[in-house]
Coordinates of C-alpha atoms in Angstrom, one line a residue:
M1 CA 1.9 -22.9 21.7
A2 CA 1.0 -25.3 20.1
K3 CA -2.6 -23.7 19.0
R4 CA -0.4 -21.2 17.1
A5 CA 1.6 -24.3 15.4
L6 CA -1.8 -26.0 13.6
K7 CA -3.0 -22.1 13.0
L8 CA 0.0 -22.5 10.6
A9 CA 0.0 -26.4 9.3
S10 CA -3.7 -24.8 9.0
L11 CA -2.7 -22.2 7.2
A12 CA -0.4 -23.7 5.0
A13 CA -4.1 -26.7 4.5
A14 CA -6.2 -23.1 3.1
A15 CA -3.6 -22.7 0.4
S16 CA -4.4 -25.9 -0.8
G17 CA -7.7 -26.3 -0.4
I18 CA -7.6 -23.1 -1.6
Y19 CA -5.1 -24.4 -5.0
L20 CA -7.0 -27.6 -5.4
Y21 CA -11.3 -26.2 -5.5
G22 CA -10.0 -23.8 -8.1
N23 CA -7.9 -25.3 -10.5
K24 CA -10.1 -29.0 -12.0
F25 CA -7.1 -30.4 -13.3
L26 CA -6.9 -34.7 -12.9
D27 CA -4.1 -37.4 -13.6
P28 CA -5.7 -39.5 -16.3
N29 CA -3.5 -42.1 -14.7
D30 CA -4.5 -41.1 -10.9
F31 CA -8.8 -41.2 -9.8
G32 CA -9.8 -37.1 -7.8
V33 CA -11.0 -38.9 -5.3
V34 CA -7.4 -40.1 -4.3
R35 CA -5.8 -37.4 -4.6
V36 CA -9.0 -35.5 -2.7
G37 CA -8.6 -38.4 0.0
R38 CA -4.3 -38.8 0.4
A39 CA -4.7 -35.0 1.3
I40 CA -7.2 -35.4 3.8
A41 CA -5.3 -38.0 5.4
T42 CA -1.7 -36.3 5.9
T43 CA -3.9 -32.6 6.5
A44 CA -5.4 -34.7 9.2
V45 CA -1.6 -36.2 10.1
I46 CA -0.8 -32.9 10.8
T47 CA -3.5 -31.4 13.0
C48 CA -3.2 -34.6 14.4
D49 CA 0.3 -34.4 15.4
Y50 CA 0.6 -30.5 16.4
L51 CA -2.2 -31.6 18.3
T52 CA -0.6 -34.6 20.2
S53 CA 2.9 -33.6 20.5
L54 CA 3.9 -31.1 23.2
R55 CA 1.8 -32.9 25.6
N56 CA 2.3 -36.7 24.7
V57 CA 4.9 -36.9 26.9
P58 CA 4.1 -39.7 30.2
Y59 CA 3.0 -39.0 33.3
G60 CA 5.9 -39.4 35.8
S61 CA 8.9 -39.6 33.8
E62 CA 12.1 -37.4 33.8
E63 CA 10.3 -35.3 30.8
Y64 CA 7.4 -34.3 32.4
D65 CA 9.6 -33.4 35.6
F66 CA 11.7 -31.7 33.7
L67 CA 8.8 -29.7 32.2
K68 CA 6.9 -28.9 35.5
S69 CA 10.0 -27.6 36.9
Q70 CA 9.6 -23.9 38.1
D71 CA 12.7 -23.2 38.2
S72 CA 14.3 -24.3 34.5
R73 CA 10.9 -22.1 32.5
G74 CA 14.6 -20.7 30.1
R75 CA 15.7 -24.8 29.6
M76 CA 11.4 -25.1 29.4
E77 CA 11.1 -22.2 26.3
V78 CA 14.5 -24.4 24.7
Y79 CA 13.1 -27.7 24.9
Q80 CA 9.9 -26.6 23.3
C81 CA 11.0 -25.4 20.7
E82 CA 12.8 -28.1 20.3
M83 CA 9.8 -30.5 20.2
L84 CA 8.8 -28.0 18.0
S85 CA 11.2 -27.6 15.0
E86 CA 10.3 -31.7 14.9
V87 CA 6.3 -31.6 14.6
H88 CA 7.4 -28.5 12.4
L89 CA 9.9 -31.0 10.2
R90 CA 8.1 -33.6 9.5
S91 CA 5.2 -31.7 8.5
A92 CA 7.2 -30.1 6.7
E93 CA 8.4 -34.2 4.5
R94 CA 5.0 -35.5 4.8
L95 CA 3.3 -32.5 2.4
R96 CA 6.3 -33.0 0.3
E97 CA 5.5 -36.2 0.4
L98 CA 1.7 -35.4 -0.5
C99 CA 2.6 -32.2 -2.9
C100 CA 4.7 -35.5 -5.0
A101 CA 2.2 -38.3 -4.8
N102 CA -0.1 -35.5 -6.0
R103 CA 1.5 -33.3 -9.2
G104 CA 0.4 -31.2 -10.6
T105 CA -1.6 -28.1 -8.2
F106 CA -0.1 -30.0 -5.7
I107 CA 3.4 -29.3 -6.9
K108 CA 2.5 -25.6 -7.4
V109 CA 1.4 -25.7 -4.1
G110 CA 3.9 -26.9 -2.4
Q111 CA 6.5 -24.3 -4.4
H112 CA 4.9 -21.5 -3.3
L113 CA 4.6 -22.4 0.4
G114 CA 8.1 -23.9 -0.2
A115 CA 9.4 -20.0 -1.3
L116 CA 7.1 -18.5 1.8
D117 CA 10.3 -17.6 3.9
Y118 CA 9.1 -14.0 5.1
L119 CA 5.8 -15.9 7.3
L120 CA 6.3 -19.7 7.4
P121 CA 8.3 -21.6 9.2
E122 CA 12.2 -22.2 7.6
E123 CA 11.5 -26.3 8.9
Y124 CA 8.8 -26.0 5.9
T125 CA 10.3 -23.3 3.5
R126 CA 13.3 -25.6 3.7
T127 CA 12.2 -28.7 2.7
L128 CA 9.3 -27.5 -0.1
K129 CA 12.4 -25.6 -1.9
V130 CA 13.7 -28.8 -3.5
L131 CA 10.3 -28.6 -5.5
H132 CA 11.9 -25.4 -7.1
S133 CA 14.2 -27.2 -9.4
Q134 CA 13.6 -30.7 -8.3
A135 CA 9.9 -31.6 -8.8
P136 CA 9.0 -35.0 -10.3
Q137 CA 9.9 -36.1 -13.9
S138 CA 8.3 -37.7 -16.8
T139 CA 9.9 -40.7 -17.4
R140 CA 12.4 -41.3 -19.7
Q141 CA 9.2 -44.5 -21.6
E142 CA 7.1 -41.0 -20.8
I143 CA 8.8 -38.6 -22.4
E144 CA 10.3 -40.5 -25.7
Q145 CA 5.9 -41.9 -26.0
V146 CA 5.1 -38.3 -27.1
I147 CA 8.0 -37.0 -28.1
R148 CA 7.3 -40.1 -30.4
E149 CA 3.5 -39.8 -31.7
D150 CA 3.1 -35.9 -31.7
L151 CA 6.7 -35.7 -33.2
G152 CA 7.3 -38.6 -35.5
K153 CA 10.8 -38.1 -34.3
E154 CA 13.3 -40.2 -31.1
I155 CA 14.5 -38.5 -28.2
K156 CA 17.6 -39.3 -30.6
E157 CA 16.9 -37.4 -33.4
L158 CA 16.1 -33.8 -31.9
F159 CA 18.9 -33.5 -30.1
V160 CA 20.6 -34.3 -33.9
S161 CA 18.8 -31.9 -35.1
F162 CA 20.1 -29.2 -32.8
E163 CA 23.5 -29.7 -33.2
D164 CA 24.1 -25.8 -35.4
T165 CA 21.3 -24.1 -32.8
P166 CA 22.9 -23.0 -29.1
L167 CA 21.6 -26.9 -27.8
G168 CA 24.5 -28.7 -29.9
A169 CA 26.8 -28.7 -26.1
A170 CA 23.9 -29.5 -24.4
S171 CA 23.7 -32.9 -23.2
L172 CA 20.6 -35.9 -24.1
A173 CA 20.0 -34.9 -20.8
Q174 CA 19.3 -31.1 -21.4
V175 CA 17.1 -31.9 -24.2
H176 CA 15.2 -33.4 -22.1
K177 CA 15.2 -30.6 -19.4
A178 CA 14.1 -28.3 -22.4
V179 CA 11.1 -30.5 -22.7
L180 CA 8.9 -28.8 -19.9
Q181 CA 6.5 -31.7 -18.1
D182 CA 4.1 -31.0 -15.9
G183 CA 2.8 -34.3 -14.2
R184 CA 2.3 -36.7 -16.9
T185 CA 1.6 -35.3 -19.4
V186 CA 3.7 -32.5 -22.0
A187 CA 2.0 -29.3 -20.8
V188 CA 0.9 -26.8 -23.1
K189 CA 2.8 -23.4 -22.8
I190 CA 1.7 -20.0 -23.5
Q191 CA 4.8 -17.5 -24.6
H192 CA 2.6 -14.3 -25.4
P193 CA 3.8 -11.2 -27.7
K194 CA 4.3 -8.8 -24.3
V195 CA 6.7 -11.0 -22.8
Q196 CA 9.3 -10.3 -25.4
A197 CA 8.2 -6.2 -25.9
Q198 CA 8.3 -5.8 -22.0
S199 CA 12.3 -7.3 -22.0
S200 CA 13.9 -5.4 -25.6
K201 CA 12.9 -2.2 -24.1
D202 CA 15.8 -3.9 -21.6
I203 CA 17.8 -5.7 -22.6
F204 CA 20.1 -6.5 -20.2
L205 CA 16.9 -6.6 -17.6
M206 CA 15.7 -9.8 -18.5
E207 CA 15.6 -13.3 -21.2
V208 CA 12.6 -15.4 -21.8
P209 CA 13.9 -19.6 -23.7
R210 CA 13.8 -19.6 -27.2
I211 CA 10.9 -21.1 -27.8
Y212 CA 11.1 -23.7 -31.4
W213 CA 7.5 -24.2 -33.2
E214 CA 8.2 -25.8 -35.4
L215 CA 9.8 -28.6 -33.5
S216 CA 6.5 -27.8 -30.2
T217 CA 3.0 -29.7 -31.1
R218 CA -0.2 -29.2 -28.4
R219 CA 1.5 -31.3 -26.3
V220 CA 5.1 -30.6 -26.6
L221 CA 7.0 -27.5 -26.2
L222 CA 10.7 -27.5 -26.8
M223 CA 12.9 -24.5 -26.0
E224 CA 15.8 -23.3 -25.6
F225 CA 17.9 -24.7 -22.4
M226 CA 19.3 -21.4 -20.5
E227 CA 21.8 -21.7 -17.4
G228 CA 21.7 -19.8 -14.0
G229 CA 21.6 -19.6 -10.8
Q230 CA 17.8 -18.9 -9.2
V231 CA 17.3 -16.1 -8.1
N232 CA 16.6 -16.3 -4.4
D233 CA 20.7 -17.8 -3.5
K234 CA 22.8 -16.2 -2.2
A235 CA 25.7 -17.6 -2.4
Y236 CA 25.4 -18.0 -5.8
M237 CA 25.2 -14.8 -6.4
E238 CA 28.0 -14.0 -4.7
K239 CA 30.2 -16.4 -5.7
N240 CA 29.6 -14.8 -9.2
G241 CA 29.6 -11.2 -8.3
I242 CA 26.1 -10.9 -8.6
D243 CA 24.9 -7.2 -7.2
V244 CA 22.0 -9.3 -4.8
N245 CA 20.6 -5.2 -4.6
E246 CA 20.2 -5.0 -8.2
I247 CA 19.0 -8.0 -8.9
S248 CA 16.4 -7.4 -5.7
R249 CA 15.4 -3.8 -7.9
N250 CA 15.6 -5.0 -11.3
L251 CA 12.6 -8.0 -9.9
G252 CA 11.2 -5.0 -8.6
K253 CA 10.0 -2.8 -11.8
L254 CA 9.9 -6.3 -14.4
Y255 CA 6.8 -6.9 -12.2
S256 CA 5.9 -3.5 -11.7
E257 CA 6.6 -2.6 -15.2
M258 CA 3.8 -5.6 -15.9
I259 CA 1.7 -5.2 -13.2
F260 CA 0.9 -1.5 -13.0
V261 CA 1.3 -0.4 -16.5
N262 CA 1.4 -3.0 -19.3
G263 CA -1.3 -5.5 -16.7
F264 CA 0.3 -8.6 -18.1
V265 CA 1.5 -10.0 -15.5
H266 CA 3.7 -13.5 -15.0
C267 CA 2.4 -15.5 -12.1
D268 CA 3.8 -17.8 -11.1
P269 CA 7.3 -16.4 -9.9
H270 CA 8.3 -19.4 -7.4
P271 CA 12.5 -19.7 -7.6
G272 CA 12.7 -21.9 -9.6
N273 CA 10.6 -20.1 -11.7
V274 CA 13.6 -16.7 -12.4
L275 CA 16.7 -17.7 -12.7
V276 CA 19.7 -14.5 -12.2
K277 CA 22.9 -14.8 -14.5
K278 CA 26.2 -12.6 -15.1
C279 CA 26.4 -11.6 -18.9
P280 CA 30.8 -12.2 -19.1
D281 CA 30.8 -9.1 -22.2
S282 CA 29.0 -6.5 -20.4
G283 CA 29.6 -8.0 -16.8
K284 CA 25.2 -7.0 -16.3
A285 CA 23.8 -8.9 -14.6
Y286 CA 20.2 -10.1 -16.2
I287 CA 17.8 -11.8 -15.7
I288 CA 15.1 -15.3 -17.2
L289 CA 12.0 -15.7 -16.6
L290 CA 11.4 -19.6 -17.6
D291 CA 8.0 -21.6 -16.9
H292 CA 5.0 -18.8 -19.6
G293 CA 2.3 -20.9 -18.6
L294 CA 0.8 -18.5 -15.9
Y295 CA -0.3 -15.0 -17.2
Q296 CA -2.8 -12.5 -16.1
V297 CA -4.3 -9.9 -18.6
L298 CA -5.7 -7.2 -15.5
S299 CA -8.6 -4.9 -16.9
E300 CA -8.2 -1.8 -17.2
S301 CA -10.9 -0.3 -14.3
F302 CA -8.8 -3.7 -12.0
R303 CA -5.2 -1.5 -13.5
M304 CA -6.5 1.4 -12.6
D305 CA -7.5 1.1 -8.6
Y306 CA -4.5 -1.2 -7.3
C307 CA -2.2 1.4 -9.1
R308 CA -3.6 4.4 -7.3
L309 CA -4.3 1.6 -3.9
W310 CA -0.6 1.8 -3.9
Q311 CA 0.7 5.4 -4.5
A312 CA -2.1 5.2 -1.5
L313 CA -0.5 3.0 1.1
I314 CA 3.8 4.3 0.3
K315 CA 1.4 8.1 1.2
A316 CA 0.2 6.1 3.9
D317 CA -3.4 7.9 3.3
M318 CA -5.4 6.0 5.4
K319 CA -8.2 7.3 3.5
R320 CA -7.5 6.6 0.1
V321 CA -6.5 3.1 1.5
Q322 CA -9.6 2.1 2.3
K323 CA -11.9 2.9 -0.5
Y324 CA -9.6 1.8 -2.9
S325 CA -9.5 -1.8 -1.0
R326 CA -13.3 -1.6 -0.9
R327 CA -13.6 -1.1 -4.3
L328 CA -11.3 -3.6 -4.7
G329 CA -13.3 -6.5 -3.0
A330 CA -11.8 -6.1 0.4
G331 CA -14.5 -4.7 2.4
D332 CA -14.7 -3.9 6.1
L333 CA -11.1 -6.2 6.0
Y334 CA -8.9 -3.4 3.8
P335 CA -6.9 -3.4 6.5
L336 CA -5.8 -7.2 6.7
F337 CA -6.1 -6.7 2.7
A338 CA -2.8 -3.6 3.3
C339 CA -0.9 -5.7 5.3
M340 CA -1.4 -8.7 3.1
L341 CA 0.3 -6.6 0.1
T342 CA 2.2 -4.9 2.0
A343 CA 3.9 -7.6 4.8
R344 CA 4.0 -5.2 7.0
S345 CA 2.2 -4.7 9.9
W346 CA -1.2 -2.1 10.3
E347 CA 0.7 -0.2 13.0
S348 CA 3.7 0.2 9.5
V349 CA 1.4 1.0 7.1
N350 CA -0.2 3.3 8.5
R351 CA 3.3 4.8 9.5
G352 CA 3.7 4.5 5.7
I353 CA 6.1 1.7 4.9
D354 CA 8.5 3.6 3.4
Q355 CA 9.4 5.3 6.7
S356 CA 11.7 2.2 8.2
P357 CA 12.7 -1.0 8.0
L358 CA 11.0 -4.3 8.9
S359 CA 12.3 -5.1 12.4
A360 CA 12.3 -8.7 14.0
S361 CA 9.8 -7.5 16.2
E362 CA 7.8 -6.5 13.7
D363 CA 8.9 -10.1 12.1
V364 CA 7.4 -12.5 14.3
E365 CA 4.3 -10.2 14.6
I366 CA 3.5 -10.6 11.4
R367 CA 4.9 -15.1 11.7
S368 CA 2.2 -14.9 14.2
N369 CA -0.7 -12.9 12.6
A370 CA -0.8 -14.7 9.2
A371 CA -1.9 -17.9 11.5
A372 CA -4.3 -16.6 13.8
Y373 CA -6.3 -14.4 10.7
L374 CA -6.4 -17.9 9.1
P375 CA -10.5 -17.8 9.0
Q376 CA -10.3 -13.8 7.7
I377 CA -7.8 -14.3 5.4
T378 CA -10.2 -16.9 3.9
Q379 CA -13.3 -14.3 4.1
L380 CA -11.0 -12.1 2.5
L381 CA -9.8 -14.4 -0.4
N382 CA -13.3 -16.0 -1.5
N383 CA -14.2 -11.6 -1.8
V384 CA -11.4 -10.0 -3.5
P385 CA -11.7 -11.5 -7.8
R386 CA -9.5 -13.9 -9.3
Q387 CA -7.2 -11.0 -11.0
M388 CA -6.7 -9.6 -7.4
L389 CA -5.6 -13.7 -6.1
L390 CA -3.6 -14.2 -8.4
L391 CA -1.7 -11.3 -7.2
L392 CA -1.8 -11.6 -4.1
K393 CA 0.4 -14.8 -5.0
T394 CA 2.8 -13.2 -7.0
N395 CA 3.5 -10.8 -4.2
D396 CA 4.2 -13.6 -1.8
L397 CA 6.3 -15.3 -4.3
L398 CA 8.2 -12.1 -4.7
R399 CA 8.0 -11.4 -0.7
G400 CA 9.9 -14.5 0.1
I401 CA 12.1 -14.0 -3.1
E402 CA 13.2 -10.7 -1.0
S403 CA 13.1 -12.2 2.2
A404 CA 16.2 -14.7 1.2
L405 CA 18.1 -12.2 -0.2
H406 CA 18.4 -9.7 2.4
T407 CA 16.2 -6.7 0.5
R408 CA 12.6 -7.1 1.9
A409 CA 11.8 -3.5 2.0
S410 CA 13.8 -1.2 1.0
A411 CA 12.9 1.5 0.1
S412 CA 14.2 1.7 -3.3
S413 CA 11.5 -1.0 -4.2
F414 CA 8.9 1.4 -3.1
L415 CA 9.9 4.4 -5.5
N416 CA 10.3 2.2 -8.4
M417 CA 6.6 1.3 -7.9
S418 CA 5.5 5.4 -7.5
R419 CA 7.1 5.5 -10.4
C420 CA 5.6 2.6 -12.2
C421 CA 1.6 4.0 -10.7
I422 CA 2.6 8.0 -11.2
R423 CA 3.3 6.9 -15.4
A424 CA 0.5 4.7 -15.6
V425 CA -1.9 7.1 -14.3
S426 CA -0.8 9.4 -16.6
T427 CA -1.6 7.7 -19.1
Y428 CA -4.8 6.4 -18.0
Q429 CA -6.1 10.2 -17.5
R430 CA -4.0 11.2 -21.2
S431 CA -5.9 8.7 -22.6
K432 CA -9.9 10.4 -21.0
S433 CA -8.6 13.5 -22.4
H434 CA -10.2 15.7 -25.3
S435 CA -8.5 19.4 -24.1
L436 CA -4.8 19.7 -24.8
Y437 CA -4.6 21.6 -22.0
R438 CA -5.6 19.4 -20.2
R439 CA -3.7 16.6 -22.1
V440 CA -0.7 18.4 -20.9
H441 CA -1.0 20.0 -18.0
I442 CA -1.1 15.8 -17.5
S443 CA 1.9 15.7 -18.4
L444 CA 3.9 18.6 -17.1
T445 CA 2.0 16.8 -13.8
E446 CA 3.5 13.4 -14.0
A447 CA 6.9 15.1 -15.0
L448 CA 7.5 17.0 -12.2
S449 CA 6.1 14.1 -10.0
L450 CA 9.5 11.8 -10.8
W451 CA 11.5 15.0 -10.6
Q452 CA 10.1 14.8 -6.2
I453 CA 10.7 11.7 -7.0
D454 CA 14.3 11.3 -8.6
L455 CA 15.5 14.4 -5.9
Y456 CA 13.7 11.9 -3.2
E457 CA 15.9 9.7 -3.9
L458 CA 19.2 11.3 -4.6
F459 CA 18.6 12.7 -1.4
L460 CA 18.7 9.1 0.3
W461 CA 21.6 8.6 -1.7
L462 CA 23.2 11.0 0.4
K463 CA 22.7 10.1 3.7
G464 CA 23.3 6.7 3.1
S465 CA 26.6 8.0 1.2
C466 CA 30.6 8.8 2.6
L467 CA 29.8 12.4 0.9
G468 CA 26.9 12.5 2.8
N469 CA 27.8 11.7 6.5
W470 CA 31.0 14.1 6.1
V471 CA 28.5 17.0 4.7
I472 CA 26.4 16.1 7.8
A473 CA 29.2 16.5 9.8
F474 CA 30.0 19.7 8.3
L475 CA 26.7 21.2 9.1
S476 CA 26.7 20.7 12.1
R477 CA 29.6 21.4 13.1
M478 CA 28.8 24.9 11.8
H479 CA 26.1 25.2 13.5
H480 CA 27.5 23.9 16.1
S481 CA 30.0 27.1 15.8
T482 CA 28.0 30.1 15.4

């Protein structure tokens, strides 16, 4: 058990290493060697703690006799689990302290790990979740200095200038929050026009904060302050009458559109960056997407290969899964690649990821394999292109949100993904075709495929509804009577 726990700790340390060496940002008020030294020291302490905790029971003590007792195996397992939980908690607190001390990229790592409810022990996710909304901030004096240098204004003057705007009712602290910060510098964030275009298609689905460009500089970005609950806060949604399943579906639709159709993806959907709120006028819930500083533009060839890979995964077409996984850099590790993308076991991938919901035993298997296959996971991450690294991170965070909301691996999410893949591939094929007959054929095939998905979705709805149960019972009685 200690070895498996150690591998889980190594998984977290490896993730930190990937981010550390993949990003060259250094805090100007700190030395890189100090940051790296902290990371190495923390990893060493965590490793030592896992190696020694279950062995560090004095010979001849009551605890030692208890552990050696052959007639109390059940109690021994409980005792070991309690000790392991304590080590998990200590290690998670050390990781949190490391992230807060080193800031910058390490905060991003902590936020990522804090969202992996489906993969990491609860002690880790519970401890690191605070980084989603309570990450270390720059001091008021530092912020005032940057605003004074770049805008020639004091924060109080900035607040007065917003008296007639949506920020007019906000407190000084809210204006303070509206200035985005990262480490000790006020970060530059870029809002791409495509974000607005995507949100305009489904106005009820997503909103992004307005940017006040006249009060923004290279180091300062002033944005509208938007309120809402974090997307993984199930209690907030229930309190405010927000349908958890609807939010999960809409989030899946939003990211499917970004990835498969537009090829322009917000790659940092940790719960602190995705809020939900119920519109008082329409009563509909909508998603608020924050922090547009990390986007990935997918190349057309990569996007098409990724679309076709997901189509193969949904259809359980193993030959095409292997083909497109290899084209995306997975090589012989394509089974592991498929499991990482879907967050399902290889057995479920072969059977069809939409055929059965995630079971408790499969969940345990996934958590165990994440540690057991760490060397292969590291090798795979080194082989795939950067575009895939960011999509894997995005997938991890989305699966973590689904796990927190208990909506993971629902059939509707895969159906919506299928629709986007079909539309994306059809659009690409039409753009490459010079024959009118061929374009018409592609459009008809697309319409037929989408109609089949609609029909299957209707079947699933009827199957789970009272009307469907009544029809099935009626047909069954008719069958028996004949």
